[in-house]
Amino acid sequence: MSGSTAAISTPAVAEHPAHRALLLGALGVVFGDIGTSPIYAFRESLRTAATHGMAADQAVLGVVSLILWAVILVVAVKYVVFVMRADNDGEGGTMALLSLALPEAGRLRSVLLPVGLAGASLFFGDAMITPAISVLSAVEGAAVAEPFLQPYVIPAALVVLAGLFLIQARGSGHVGKLFGPVMAAWFAVLALAGIWHVLGRPGILAAIDPRHALHAITQGGGGFAALGSVFLAVTGGEALYADMGHFGRQAIRLDWFAVVLPALVLNYLGQGALVLADPAAAADPFFHLFPGGLLLPAVALATCATVIASQAVISGAFALVQQAIQLGVLPRLEVRQTSEETAGQVYVPQINWLICAAVLALVLGFRSSEALANAYGIAVAGDMLVTTILVGLVAHGRWGLPLAAVLPVAGGFLLLDIGFVAANAHKIPGGGWFPLVVAAIILTLVLIWIRGRALLLERRDEDAAKLTAFLAKLGTTRGPQRVPGTAIYLTTRREVVPAALSLNLKHNGVLHEQVVLLTVQGERVPRVPEAERLSIEPMAGGFRRVLLRFGFAEQPCVMHALGERQEALGFDPAGASWFLGREVPVPSMQPDMPLWQEKLFAFLARNAVGATDYFGIPTARVVELGTRVEM
């Protein structure tokens, strides 16, 4: 990994004060989702196993064993040991992994792209369900302590969630400083509550033996049916990889093995011990871990932890959208940088309110964390399956590992992923359809945008003049009249005259003395070094070509990037005239897209943020020239 944390040895991470702060920050942001799974994962798994006829003691030992080994195999072995090796210049996550895998796909590129985009689309279903089930499950604990509070559970959850989305515009930087200490306290409470009950019923330690997990799956259908609920214990494991760019591989690994994994194991064992001692506690084993006087404080801490878990997945959705826009697979949306120090802290208003509406609707529609558990899991299982495919391709194609080494490992994880997908399939009629529908809609929009944008640019440039021929005419008597000043034209193609330049000449008949053909290029790396950000190529006739490169994790601030190199450019970008083209798609007599896709693409294009706002160009200096393009 190329990030600064990559070279830090494990002891150094813990000893240096800055590294301790990094560990605490990672604890707060990365592990919120998986850290709050004990609130509902064991309860739902036990309920499913009992529903399918498993005997009480056998169900407890089998379910605890299944959860422990799912966490170990999926999170510890697959993600922490293997997947986190596949970093894209220090960054992780589906889009970063897709950027690594696509160049290695060869002829399979056209298949791999939609597969990878499907994995990213499934994440949005997860981003909608995680806040709903997490916060609702925590607030339900108040009704365990005081049953008369039951009617207020739904309103309280709605208030907490609405407040969470209302503060997103301020960014998570200030609130994030509290995340680490709160989650550190949370994991300490998980471990202490669990170990207290384990000491009272040490027989639960037998669940560490994987034979109990195997017996639960092979004997009858109860164990396999429970796998769909067991999977709730590993949701959030994908966040370890997605947030690698913010905290580094070493910090996340150390937090996981030193703090998070032990706390989760102890808590799940403690819940199992409690139910063995008191079968009535199976109704809500997590909150029954706490005696009466500590229950309400535990509910308050759980609510804080679930808000943090929700914040992490919402911020992850914002970052994923920013990366997708930079890679050109989504139309431009308004992306606000909420921190001057941290590039990854962004806010996307449209996505925020879309997720907010979906989350509130889920709480009102399902009305309990038990019901929401039926909708949760299938999207994450699908995303994890896609991750395995992409990592396997990267390991063979990019790292050069032989198939004999890749296939057994990737094949084992694929079998594990397919098993979890199959175990979650029964949830589809009861609510699992929701994240699948969300993912299908998002994937459809993305594929239509990619196809429509390619067609639009192809049609726009069909009759465009060749740039070499155009420059050759400038020195002749037939050349256009030149006027003082500098004009900057945004363009995506090197070989043709930009549409805005052609339109300007057609209508105004003049050309500036200095003409800059500016291309803003998104790269398949997270960040571009400043030394490689800008390149200048002088051309004939007062023209020059300027290339600005930004990584997919960067905000493309064009004015700032040009201002940094003003001396090399030879002009002040703030004093130049900016000419931008806007293509308006219109129906064609011979369309290359079905009519419904054409209309949908036109809708997306009309509502996309213009280049002026997205690139931060001063509106007072912009001349926008539109052209109608038949699709």
XYZ file of C-alpha atoms in Angstrom:
631
model
C 0.000 0.000 0.000
C 1.349 3.411 -0.923
C -0.274 5.414 1.866
C 1.828 6.676 4.727
C 0.371 4.125 7.080
C 1.585 1.239 4.956
C 5.108 1.411 6.269
C 4.106 1.543 9.922
C 4.909 -1.611 11.806
C 2.331 -2.967 14.183
C 4.184 -1.928 17.372
C 4.782 1.594 16.010
C 1.107 2.044 15.282
C 0.283 1.578 18.907
C 3.198 3.554 20.381
C 3.194 6.912 18.555
C 0.487 9.392 19.729
C -0.559 10.193 16.143
C -0.863 6.495 15.445
C -2.970 5.986 18.560
C -5.279 8.743 17.293
C -5.430 6.893 13.958
C -6.383 3.674 15.735
C -9.079 5.473 17.731
C -10.439 7.184 14.609
C -10.585 3.894 12.727
C -12.373 2.295 15.656
C -15.063 4.975 15.459
C -15.654 5.099 11.711
C -14.813 1.664 10.311
C -16.383 -0.726 12.812
C -19.702 0.939 13.629
C -21.839 -1.311 11.425
C -20.348 -4.671 12.370
C -19.955 -3.485 15.971
C -23.702 -2.970 16.398
C -24.678 -6.299 14.816
C -24.806 -8.096 18.229
C -27.941 -6.078 19.046
C -30.005 -8.124 16.590
C -27.903 -10.809 14.807
C -27.988 -13.532 17.486
C -31.642 -12.856 18.311
C -32.769 -13.233 14.695
C -30.550 -16.273 14.060
C -31.881 -18.050 17.135
C -35.464 -17.231 16.208
C -34.997 -18.597 12.683
C -33.357 -21.790 13.943
C -36.134 -22.368 16.487
C -38.798 -21.732 13.832
C -37.297 -24.514 11.718
C -37.408 -27.037 14.538
C -33.937 -27.027 16.082
C -33.816 -28.106 19.735
C -33.149 -25.252 22.175
C -29.658 -26.170 23.452
C -28.573 -27.397 20.037
C -29.846 -24.161 18.462
C -27.898 -21.981 20.890
C -24.587 -23.812 20.463
C -25.095 -24.175 16.704
C -26.051 -20.536 16.127
C -23.234 -19.132 18.275
C -20.754 -21.402 16.494
C -22.109 -20.360 13.074
C -21.800 -16.671 13.986
C -18.269 -17.003 15.351
C -16.976 -18.882 12.339
C -18.808 -16.623 9.884
C -17.092 -13.622 11.476
C -13.716 -15.374 11.416
C -13.914 -16.681 7.837
C -15.679 -13.770 6.131
C -14.300 -10.767 7.986
C -10.995 -11.864 9.539
C -9.708 -14.213 6.837
C -11.375 -12.977 3.642
C -11.448 -9.206 4.156
C -8.716 -8.440 6.687
C -6.127 -10.939 5.432
C -6.859 -11.198 1.688
C -9.137 -8.496 0.253
C -7.336 -5.622 1.984
C -4.231 -6.529 0.002
C -6.034 -5.311 -3.144
C -5.598 -1.591 -2.543
C -5.683 0.949 -5.360
C -2.907 3.333 -4.334
C -4.063 2.917 -0.743
C -7.808 3.152 -1.489
C -10.337 0.350 -1.098
C -14.006 -0.177 -1.905
C -15.941 -1.482 -4.884
C -15.123 1.370 -7.297
C -11.408 1.283 -6.431
C -11.360 -2.496 -6.875
C -13.253 -2.239 -10.171
C -10.651 0.257 -11.404
C -7.943 -2.320 -10.665
C -9.810 -5.237 -12.223
C -11.041 -3.678 -15.493
C -7.614 -3.375 -17.160
C -7.046 -7.085 -16.464
C -10.429 -8.197 -17.824
C -9.498 -8.238 -21.532
C -12.405 -9.539 -23.589
C -14.465 -9.959 -20.431
C -14.447 -6.206 -19.775
C -17.991 -5.752 -21.137
C -19.192 -8.418 -18.680
C -17.067 -7.364 -15.719
C -18.130 -3.707 -15.811
C -21.838 -4.358 -15.155
C -20.919 -7.018 -12.576
C -18.743 -4.538 -10.688
C -21.343 -1.786 -11.008
C -23.964 -4.221 -9.702
C -21.867 -4.695 -6.571
C -21.664 -0.926 -6.088
C -25.427 -0.629 -6.688
C -26.136 -3.252 -4.031
C -24.253 -1.077 -1.562
C -26.995 1.550 -1.811
C -29.601 -0.939 -0.683
C -27.372 -1.614 2.317
C -26.949 2.148 2.898
C -30.724 2.500 3.189
C -31.378 -0.480 5.462
C -28.400 -0.133 7.838
C -29.549 3.126 9.497
C -33.123 1.865 9.780
C -32.385 -1.510 11.387
C -29.495 -0.243 13.540
C -31.243 2.730 15.133
C -34.590 0.957 15.442
C -33.014 -2.076 17.149
C -31.269 0.189 19.664
C -34.350 2.264 20.479
C -36.359 -0.938 20.965
C -34.160 -1.616 23.970
C -36.000 1.157 25.827
C -39.190 -0.890 25.589
C -37.351 -3.867 27.085
C -36.454 -1.706 30.082
C -39.819 0.056 30.332
C -42.628 -1.695 28.406
C -44.843 1.411 28.563
C -42.377 3.068 26.116
C -43.295 0.644 23.324
C -45.674 3.102 21.506
C -42.876 5.662 21.381
C -40.256 3.423 19.753
C -41.166 4.267 16.130
C -41.499 8.070 16.691
C -38.219 8.136 18.631
C -36.395 6.219 15.893
C -37.796 8.576 13.245
C -36.629 11.632 15.209
C -33.122 10.229 15.657
C -32.829 9.305 11.982
C -34.251 12.599 10.726
C -31.785 14.484 12.917
C -28.944 12.378 11.544
C -29.736 13.327 7.949
C -30.361 16.973 8.803
C -26.805 17.420 10.085
C -25.109 15.743 7.117
C -24.539 19.062 5.348
C -22.207 20.124 8.163
C -19.947 17.151 7.526
C -18.842 14.431 9.898
C -15.530 16.039 10.893
C -16.595 17.645 14.194
C -18.910 14.824 15.217
C -16.282 12.311 14.087
C -13.972 13.355 16.914
C -16.455 11.753 19.302
C -16.839 8.562 17.278
C -13.633 6.889 18.466
C -14.139 7.285 22.237
C -17.828 6.319 21.999
C -17.053 3.173 19.992
C -14.149 2.316 22.296
C -16.598 2.466 25.206
C -19.090 0.428 23.178
C -16.659 -2.422 22.489
C -15.544 -2.416 26.119
C -19.181 -2.777 27.186
C -19.724 -5.579 24.640
C -16.743 -7.496 26.010
C -17.544 -6.966 29.708
C -21.238 -7.810 29.337
C -20.359 -10.953 27.428
C -17.585 -12.254 29.660
C -19.736 -11.841 32.791
C -22.280 -14.323 31.455
C -19.630 -16.634 29.990
C -18.102 -16.986 33.453
C -21.531 -17.933 34.772
C -22.092 -20.571 32.071
C -18.647 -21.632 30.724
C -20.211 -24.529 28.809
C -20.953 -22.052 26.001
C -17.251 -22.112 25.138
C -17.947 -25.413 23.371
C -19.453 -23.287 20.568
C -15.906 -22.352 19.526
C -15.621 -25.886 18.153
C -16.575 -25.578 14.436
C -18.204 -29.020 14.544
C -21.224 -27.416 16.189
C -21.560 -25.075 13.182
C -21.195 -27.972 10.731
C -23.687 -30.065 12.691
C -26.211 -27.210 12.675
C -25.993 -26.912 8.878
C -26.013 -30.621 8.019
C -28.622 -31.831 10.503
C -32.033 -30.689 9.255
C -32.876 -27.371 7.611
C -32.774 -25.180 10.702
C -29.056 -24.403 10.560
C -29.020 -23.541 6.871
C -32.162 -21.405 7.243
C -30.467 -19.605 10.138
C -27.462 -18.774 7.917
C -29.474 -15.931 6.398
C -29.761 -14.379 9.858
C -26.239 -15.407 10.881
C -25.044 -13.286 7.966
C -26.295 -10.216 9.859
C -23.241 -10.675 12.105
C -20.835 -9.959 9.219
C -22.652 -7.050 7.578
C -20.299 -4.124 7.877
C -17.274 -6.295 7.154
C -17.053 -4.678 3.725
C -16.509 -1.306 5.457
C -13.072 -2.455 6.602
C -11.989 -2.533 2.971
C -13.948 0.531 1.848
C -12.415 2.780 4.546
C -8.854 1.553 4.070
C -7.844 4.767 2.285
C -8.763 6.891 5.293
C -6.944 4.945 7.999
C -4.563 2.496 6.357
C -4.392 -1.258 6.346
C -2.290 -1.607 9.507
C -4.516 0.506 11.767
C -7.660 -1.357 10.697
C -6.024 -4.749 11.119
C -4.696 -3.921 14.566
C -8.067 -2.554 15.724
C -9.814 -5.634 14.391
C -7.637 -8.275 15.999
C -6.874 -6.413 19.252
C -10.271 -4.865 20.044
C -13.202 -5.597 17.762
C -12.941 -9.346 17.159
C -12.398 -10.220 20.858
C -15.304 -7.972 21.907
C -17.656 -9.496 19.326
C -16.662 -13.071 20.207
C -17.144 -12.464 23.943
C -20.504 -10.794 23.444
C -21.932 -13.507 21.199
C -20.689 -16.160 23.633
C -22.245 -14.178 26.502
C -25.613 -13.993 24.738
C -25.485 -17.743 24.153
C -24.614 -18.371 27.796
C -27.507 -16.161 28.908
C -30.048 -18.034 26.777
C -28.735 -21.406 27.988
C -29.259 -20.228 31.564
C -32.570 -18.452 30.899
C -34.383 -19.531 27.700
C -36.904 -16.673 28.151
C -34.091 -14.197 27.422
C -34.091 -15.385 23.791
C -36.759 -12.757 23.053
C -34.037 -10.058 23.225
C -30.781 -11.563 24.463
C -28.586 -8.525 23.909
C -30.452 -6.143 26.211
C -31.083 -8.905 28.735
C -27.303 -9.066 29.226
C -27.607 -5.949 31.367
C -29.170 -5.855 34.848
C -32.056 -3.434 35.421
C -30.004 -0.478 36.647
C -27.642 -0.612 33.658
C -30.231 -1.273 30.953
C -31.213 2.311 30.133
C -27.559 3.501 30.000
C -26.879 0.525 27.701
C -29.792 1.606 25.475
C -28.407 5.157 25.325
C -24.929 3.894 24.411
C -26.397 1.496 21.846
C -28.332 4.362 20.237
C -25.136 6.436 19.989
C -23.291 3.461 18.487
C -26.008 2.839 15.895
C -26.042 6.506 14.905
C -22.281 6.242 14.356
C -22.793 3.059 12.322
C -25.404 4.862 10.232
C -23.136 7.888 9.755
C -20.361 5.670 8.469
C -22.508 3.991 5.815
C -24.075 7.307 4.728
C -20.634 8.889 4.355
C -19.589 5.803 2.412
C -22.497 6.336 0.007
C -21.414 9.946 -0.566
C -17.831 8.873 -1.273
C -18.983 6.108 -3.633
C -21.122 8.571 -5.617
C -18.212 11.012 -5.880
C -15.955 8.252 -7.212
C -18.605 7.086 -9.693
C -19.017 10.645 -11.031
C -15.265 11.033 -11.439
C -15.100 7.729 -13.320
C -17.913 8.888 -15.618
C -20.491 6.232 -14.704
C -22.938 8.698 -13.106
C -24.110 12.142 -14.204
C -22.583 15.071 -12.353
C -24.281 15.787 -9.035
C -23.628 18.536 -6.537
C -20.708 17.397 -4.389
C -19.763 19.639 -1.463
C -16.439 19.334 0.299
C -17.169 19.531 4.049
C -13.586 19.543 5.296
C -10.568 21.573 4.204
C -8.217 19.001 5.723
C -9.764 15.668 4.713
C -10.459 15.077 1.015
C -12.777 12.135 1.660
C -15.357 14.130 3.617
C -18.004 15.126 1.084
C -21.737 15.759 1.101
C -24.074 15.013 -1.824
C -27.480 16.648 -1.139
C -29.515 14.618 -3.648
C -28.169 11.323 -2.310
C -28.633 12.415 1.304
C -32.339 13.168 0.903
C -32.939 10.125 -1.284
C -31.467 7.834 1.393
C -33.307 9.773 4.121
C -36.684 9.276 2.438
C -35.983 5.568 1.928
C -34.826 5.061 5.542
C -37.859 6.783 7.061
C -40.156 4.824 4.734
C -38.479 1.561 5.794
C -39.028 2.323 9.487
C -42.681 3.231 8.896
C -43.235 0.256 6.596
C -41.516 -2.521 8.578
C -42.020 -1.024 12.085
C -39.553 -3.346 13.874
C -35.959 -4.480 13.581
C -37.223 -8.073 13.443
C -39.200 -7.315 10.287
C -36.325 -5.287 8.815
C -33.997 -8.255 9.305
C -35.930 -9.931 6.477
C -34.825 -7.141 4.137
C -31.245 -7.031 5.388
C -28.393 -9.198 4.198
C -29.148 -10.134 0.602
C -27.620 -6.908 -0.776
C -24.458 -7.215 1.312
C -24.099 -10.898 0.391
C -24.306 -9.980 -3.291
C -21.756 -7.199 -2.862
C -19.368 -9.593 -1.104
C -19.776 -12.108 -3.936
C -18.812 -9.438 -6.487
C -15.805 -8.472 -4.349
C -14.525 -12.057 -4.410
C -14.771 -12.173 -8.217
C -12.933 -8.868 -8.641
C -10.179 -9.702 -6.128
C -9.601 -13.068 -7.800
C -9.156 -11.338 -11.163
C -6.769 -8.766 -9.662
C -4.725 -11.478 -7.925
C -4.211 -13.377 -11.181
C -4.030 -10.543 -13.719
C -2.356 -7.738 -11.761
C -0.298 -9.539 -9.135
C 0.674 -12.349 -11.477
C -0.280 -15.173 -9.122
C -0.793 -18.506 -10.911
C -4.311 -19.878 -11.256
C -3.248 -22.874 -9.182
C -2.818 -20.525 -6.224
C -5.768 -18.208 -6.932
C -8.504 -20.703 -7.736
C -8.498 -22.687 -4.457
C -8.640 -19.548 -2.304
C -11.080 -17.598 -4.490
C -13.126 -20.765 -5.032
C -13.441 -21.330 -1.293
C -14.621 -17.779 -0.715
C -16.999 -18.035 -3.680
C -18.599 -21.136 -2.169
C -18.944 -19.280 1.130
C -20.486 -16.242 -0.594
C -22.842 -18.345 -2.706
C -23.941 -20.176 0.429
C -24.815 -16.903 2.148
C -26.613 -15.590 -0.948
C -28.634 -18.826 -1.110
C -29.389 -18.675 2.619
C -30.637 -15.101 2.233
C -32.777 -15.907 -0.810
C -35.751 -16.880 1.351
C -35.846 -13.286 2.631
C -36.745 -11.862 -0.771
C -40.557 -12.169 -0.466
C -40.516 -10.811 3.103
C -38.568 -7.630 2.351
C -35.340 -8.715 0.686
C -36.824 -7.499 -2.578
C -36.309 -3.892 -1.463
C -32.483 -3.654 -1.728
C -32.590 -5.757 -4.902
C -35.082 -3.369 -6.511
C -32.980 -0.386 -5.387
C -29.842 -1.987 -6.855
C -31.637 -2.874 -10.110
C -32.889 0.697 -10.528
C -29.462 2.208 -9.835
C -27.680 -0.264 -12.135
C -30.187 0.459 -14.909
C -29.652 4.211 -14.565
C -25.868 3.790 -14.568
C -25.800 1.565 -17.670
C -28.196 3.881 -19.521
C -26.040 6.873 -18.615
C -22.838 5.187 -19.827
C -24.436 4.095 -23.102
C -26.287 7.372 -23.659
C -23.249 9.530 -22.940
C -21.106 7.551 -25.378
C -23.769 7.883 -28.103
C -24.260 11.578 -27.415
C -20.561 12.376 -27.788
C -20.289 10.160 -30.850
C -23.237 11.891 -32.562
C -22.001 15.349 -31.523
C -18.590 14.826 -33.084
C -19.754 13.091 -36.276
C -19.356 16.241 -38.392
C -16.758 17.990 -36.228
C -13.796 19.536 -38.056
C -10.385 17.966 -37.566
C -8.216 20.067 -35.288
C -5.069 19.763 -37.485
C -6.920 21.056 -40.558
C -8.475 23.874 -38.543
C -5.085 25.028 -37.195
C -3.610 24.925 -40.704
C -6.207 27.463 -41.881
C -5.458 29.967 -39.132
C -2.376 31.327 -40.890
C -4.215 31.926 -44.173
C -6.186 34.964 -45.280
C -9.365 32.922 -44.742
C -8.638 32.635 -41.025
C -11.053 34.199 -38.518
C -10.528 37.638 -36.995
C -8.494 37.497 -33.755
C -9.400 39.546 -30.683
C -7.298 40.233 -27.552
C -7.545 37.932 -24.518
C -7.557 34.282 -23.595
C -10.380 31.818 -24.264
C -10.598 28.442 -22.543
C -12.641 25.688 -24.174
C -13.465 22.507 -22.276
C -13.077 19.490 -24.530
C -13.007 15.710 -24.181
C -11.434 14.781 -27.540
C -7.974 15.659 -28.790
C -8.439 15.259 -32.534
C -11.498 17.433 -33.254
C -12.440 21.092 -32.810
C -14.555 21.534 -29.628
C -18.245 22.054 -30.354
C -18.275 25.294 -28.343
C -15.412 26.680 -30.469
C -17.211 25.827 -33.704
C -20.422 27.444 -32.463
C -18.573 30.555 -31.286
C -16.960 30.995 -34.702
C -20.226 30.302 -36.462
C -22.205 32.922 -34.553
C -19.559 35.522 -33.588
C -16.899 35.054 -36.260
C -13.973 35.875 -33.965
C -11.224 33.977 -32.197
C -9.182 35.027 -29.164
C -5.444 35.568 -29.511
C -4.777 32.824 -26.975
C -6.906 29.675 -27.060
C -6.621 26.952 -24.441
C -8.140 23.534 -25.123
C -8.658 22.205 -21.600
C -9.350 18.551 -20.868
C -10.278 17.498 -17.330
C -9.533 13.802 -17.087
C -10.631 11.389 -14.370
C -8.052 8.702 -13.624
C -8.477 5.183 -12.291
C -6.296 6.000 -9.298
C -7.544 7.643 -6.092
C -5.292 10.718 -6.225
C -2.940 12.246 -8.757
C 0.367 13.694 -7.422
C 0.535 17.480 -7.762
C 3.638 17.179 -9.938
C 1.611 15.157 -12.450
C -1.611 17.165 -12.165
C -1.136 19.485 -15.155
C 0.527 19.163 -18.526
C 0.827 21.872 -21.209
C 1.337 21.262 -24.921
C 1.997 24.328 -27.157
C 0.309 24.256 -30.573
C 0.219 26.425 -33.676
C -1.773 29.623 -34.035
C -1.735 30.693 -30.392
C -3.368 27.440 -29.292
C -2.219 25.252 -26.452
C -3.535 22.048 -25.051
C -3.840 21.727 -21.258
C -4.590 18.454 -19.489
C -5.782 18.404 -15.873
C -5.826 15.010 -14.171
C -7.793 14.147 -11.030
C -8.149 10.848 -9.190
C -11.538 9.315 -8.476
C -11.301 10.250 -4.780
C -10.561 13.931 -5.499
C -12.783 16.955 -5.970
C -11.916 18.420 -9.415
C -11.345 22.081 -8.526
C -10.193 23.388 -11.900
C -9.591 27.028 -10.910
C -7.409 26.060 -7.968
C -5.369 23.600 -10.044
C -4.789 26.148 -12.823
C -4.081 28.960 -10.361
C -1.291 26.895 -8.801
C 0.457 26.810 -12.205
C -0.411 30.304 -13.437
C 3.208 31.190 -14.182
C 3.701 28.131 -16.368
C 0.399 28.749 -18.140
C 1.265 32.345 -18.989
C -2.211 33.706 -18.265
C -4.578 34.302 -15.367
C -7.382 31.685 -15.518
C -9.652 33.988 -13.470
C -9.351 36.656 -16.197
C -9.957 34.330 -19.146
C -13.220 33.770 -20.958
C -14.543 30.248 -20.518
C -16.555 28.694 -23.350
C -18.551 25.604 -22.441
C -20.677 23.398 -24.658
C -23.928 21.895 -23.471
C -25.373 19.037 -25.477
C -29.164 18.713 -25.399
C -30.269 15.193 -26.426
C -33.360 15.058 -28.649
C -35.190 12.075 -30.182
C -33.943 10.779 -33.518
C -35.794 9.238 -36.434
C -33.269 6.410 -36.273
C -32.567 6.013 -32.555
C -29.700 3.884 -31.277
C -31.426 3.438 -27.895
C -34.944 2.243 -27.038
C -37.332 5.165 -26.582
C -37.742 4.650 -22.821
C -33.965 4.627 -22.343
C -33.628 7.700 -24.525
C -36.152 9.604 -22.425
C -34.500 8.472 -19.193
C -31.071 9.548 -20.420
C -32.450 12.930 -21.476
C -33.945 13.350 -17.987
C -30.602 12.512 -16.356
C -28.733 14.885 -18.681
C -31.147 17.762 -17.997
C -30.816 17.352 -14.249
C -27.053 16.855 -14.125
C -24.994 19.637 -12.563
C -23.380 21.818 -15.216
C -19.636 21.953 -15.745
C -19.549 25.517 -14.366
C -20.714 24.456 -10.913
C -19.058 21.064 -10.839
C -15.586 22.312 -11.784
C -15.881 25.529 -9.755
C -15.559 27.947 -12.705
C -16.606 31.590 -12.030
C -20.024 32.027 -13.637
C -19.250 35.660 -14.573
C -16.521 34.433 -16.941
C -18.541 31.651 -18.616
C -20.181 31.642 -22.033
C -22.307 28.524 -22.518
C -23.209 27.408 -26.027
C -25.827 24.712 -26.431
C -26.440 22.357 -29.312
C -29.198 19.838 -29.950
C -27.931 16.325 -30.637
C -30.142 13.631 -32.132
C -29.817 10.344 -30.253
